[in-house]
XYZ file of C-alpha atoms in Angstrom:
183
model
C -12.200 3.875 -19.708
C -13.918 0.898 -16.996
C -11.960 -1.956 -15.461
C -13.365 -4.398 -16.615
C -11.671 -2.690 -19.977
C -8.638 -1.431 -18.748
C -7.823 -5.207 -17.408
C -8.415 -6.432 -21.137
C -6.354 -3.395 -22.290
C -2.523 -3.797 -23.811
C -0.427 -0.802 -23.022
C 1.448 0.500 -24.813
C 4.416 0.005 -22.369
C 5.593 -2.527 -19.799
C 5.270 0.101 -17.489
C 3.057 -0.326 -14.166
C 0.113 0.707 -14.957
C -3.453 1.790 -12.443
C -6.651 3.183 -13.219
C -7.742 6.243 -12.270
C -10.969 8.437 -12.286
C -11.067 6.172 -15.752
C -7.787 6.732 -17.177
C -4.858 5.000 -17.607
C -1.821 6.247 -15.382
C 1.977 4.912 -16.344
C 3.663 4.691 -13.185
C 7.548 5.579 -12.945
C 9.810 2.952 -12.171
C 10.426 2.745 -8.583
C 14.027 4.594 -7.067
C 16.474 2.426 -5.600
C 15.124 3.625 -1.897
C 11.860 2.748 -2.560
C 12.714 -0.326 -3.917
C 14.758 -1.402 -0.924
C 11.812 -0.775 1.406
C 9.449 -2.084 -0.583
C 11.347 -5.377 -0.311
C 12.303 -4.748 3.117
C 9.195 -4.631 4.095
C 7.725 -7.665 2.263
C 10.491 -10.058 3.859
C 9.757 -8.604 7.142
C 6.009 -9.110 7.381
C 6.080 -12.306 4.874
C 7.983 -14.163 7.456
C 6.638 -12.764 10.365
C 2.902 -13.797 8.699
C 5.194 -18.042 8.205
C 6.470 -17.690 11.904
C 2.369 -17.057 12.603
C 1.043 -19.877 10.526
C -0.973 -17.021 9.616
C -3.807 -17.450 7.010
C -2.667 -14.169 5.551
C -0.841 -13.254 2.348
C 1.811 -10.694 1.706
C 1.138 -8.999 -1.967
C 3.821 -6.557 -4.228
C 1.872 -3.968 -6.308
C -1.632 -6.021 -6.282
C -4.143 -4.123 -7.921
C -6.895 -2.879 -5.300
C -10.771 -1.467 -6.773
C -11.632 1.496 -4.216
C -15.734 1.256 -3.361
C -16.341 4.944 -4.751
C -16.296 4.810 -8.356
C -15.122 1.470 -8.479
C -15.603 0.844 -12.020
C -13.385 3.548 -13.187
C -10.928 2.422 -10.436
C -8.007 0.619 -9.692
C -5.058 1.528 -7.677
C -2.008 -0.046 -7.311
C -0.596 0.192 -3.426
C 3.241 -0.911 -3.070
C 2.355 -3.536 -0.866
C -0.771 -5.530 0.316
C -2.002 -7.883 3.254
C -4.770 -10.163 2.506
C -6.044 -12.306 5.095
C -8.802 -14.303 3.527
C -8.812 -17.087 1.005
C -9.224 -16.615 -3.113
C -9.719 -19.717 -5.486
C -9.645 -18.180 -8.964
C -6.860 -15.730 -10.545
C -7.995 -12.129 -10.223
C -6.630 -9.442 -11.139
C -7.261 -7.351 -8.004
C -7.225 -8.083 -4.135
C -10.755 -7.377 -3.258
C -10.153 -8.121 0.688
C -7.058 -6.474 1.715
C -6.562 -5.347 5.586
C -3.450 -3.435 4.972
C -2.400 -1.209 2.444
C 1.300 0.150 1.941
C 2.802 2.733 -0.218
C 5.758 4.269 -0.170
C 6.120 7.672 -0.882
C 8.516 9.655 -3.290
C 9.462 13.431 -2.914
C 8.025 13.635 -6.641
C 4.907 11.620 -6.669
C 3.256 13.009 -3.515
C -0.051 13.765 -5.453
C -0.605 11.573 -7.084
C 0.558 8.710 -3.209
C -2.175 10.821 -0.970
C -5.111 10.536 -3.495
C -4.617 6.553 -3.427
C -4.298 6.586 0.298
C -7.382 8.719 0.500
C -8.967 6.495 -2.083
C -8.127 3.204 -0.203
C -10.013 4.547 3.043
C -13.156 3.534 1.169
C -12.692 -0.457 0.334
C -14.179 -1.644 3.873
C -10.879 -4.249 4.316
C -8.512 -1.936 4.918
C -8.108 -1.401 8.948
C -4.494 0.109 8.328
C -2.611 2.188 5.546
C 0.525 3.082 6.009
C 3.102 5.536 4.414
C 6.670 5.012 4.563
C 8.793 8.450 3.214
C 12.063 7.783 1.277
C 13.898 10.772 1.731
C 14.062 10.490 5.845
C 13.035 7.529 7.852
C 9.231 8.218 8.780
C 6.347 6.958 7.859
C 2.474 8.005 8.327
C 0.160 6.170 9.967
C -4.041 5.643 9.937
C -5.662 3.308 11.301
C -8.880 2.591 11.168
C -11.323 3.576 14.653
C -13.374 0.401 15.968
C -16.486 2.952 14.958
C -15.462 2.188 10.931
C -14.295 5.954 10.358
C -10.884 7.034 10.160
C -9.163 9.159 11.474
C -9.055 13.307 10.157
C -5.153 12.877 9.711
C -2.217 10.392 9.623
C -0.234 10.374 12.948
C 4.045 10.928 12.118
C 6.072 8.217 13.546
C 10.266 9.167 12.767
C 11.167 7.023 16.043
C 10.588 3.895 18.517
C 8.464 0.913 17.210
C 5.756 0.605 14.242
C 2.636 -1.351 14.835
C 0.644 -3.136 13.054
C -3.076 -4.318 14.831
C -4.218 -5.550 11.786
C -1.559 -8.270 11.340
C -0.251 -8.521 14.539
C 3.325 -7.425 13.803
C 5.706 -4.376 15.468
C 8.907 -3.961 14.246
C 11.214 -0.902 15.337
C 10.250 1.682 12.246
C 14.329 2.571 11.005
C 14.032 -2.149 10.289
C 12.584 -1.430 6.427
C 15.267 1.276 5.763
C 17.941 -1.113 6.697
C 19.466 -2.019 3.105
C 19.001 2.015 2.214
C 21.449 4.737 2.392
C 19.065 6.168 5.021
C 20.282 3.823 7.351
C 24.109 4.107 7.316
C 23.683 7.916 8.326
């Protein structure tokens, strides 16, 4: 299936779907911890962007099209930030600067497959993968020469700095409303 066919397709259920190498894949509902992290991150980022009067916006579960095999892939990160305007309603963000995934233990392979395809999107500067079993994240930032590091940076304590949007928050902040914050 092509991206155009996928976007015109009427899926057999109301689940969230993404297109991976031409094959539609249903996505399982998020766990409570996953959803809480996603909501808290969205709030933290949106409030930060609003306080700075930034033209950027945070978008929940947007479609993004990787540069590699763009005709047969539309992936769905948990959150994205884009900073350019748009005139028409599109089904996919064309120029995200920040992509965020929230990793559940049951979908690690699929999530990391998506992350590596995100590195082919020229506008993406940072990719963040939050854990749901513990407080922590893995972080990738594009190098000044346009390349990506071979391995993500593992974060377990301290502050998280997102240069793409000028945000620094404690790593634990997105976990504020989860069971992990109470441990």
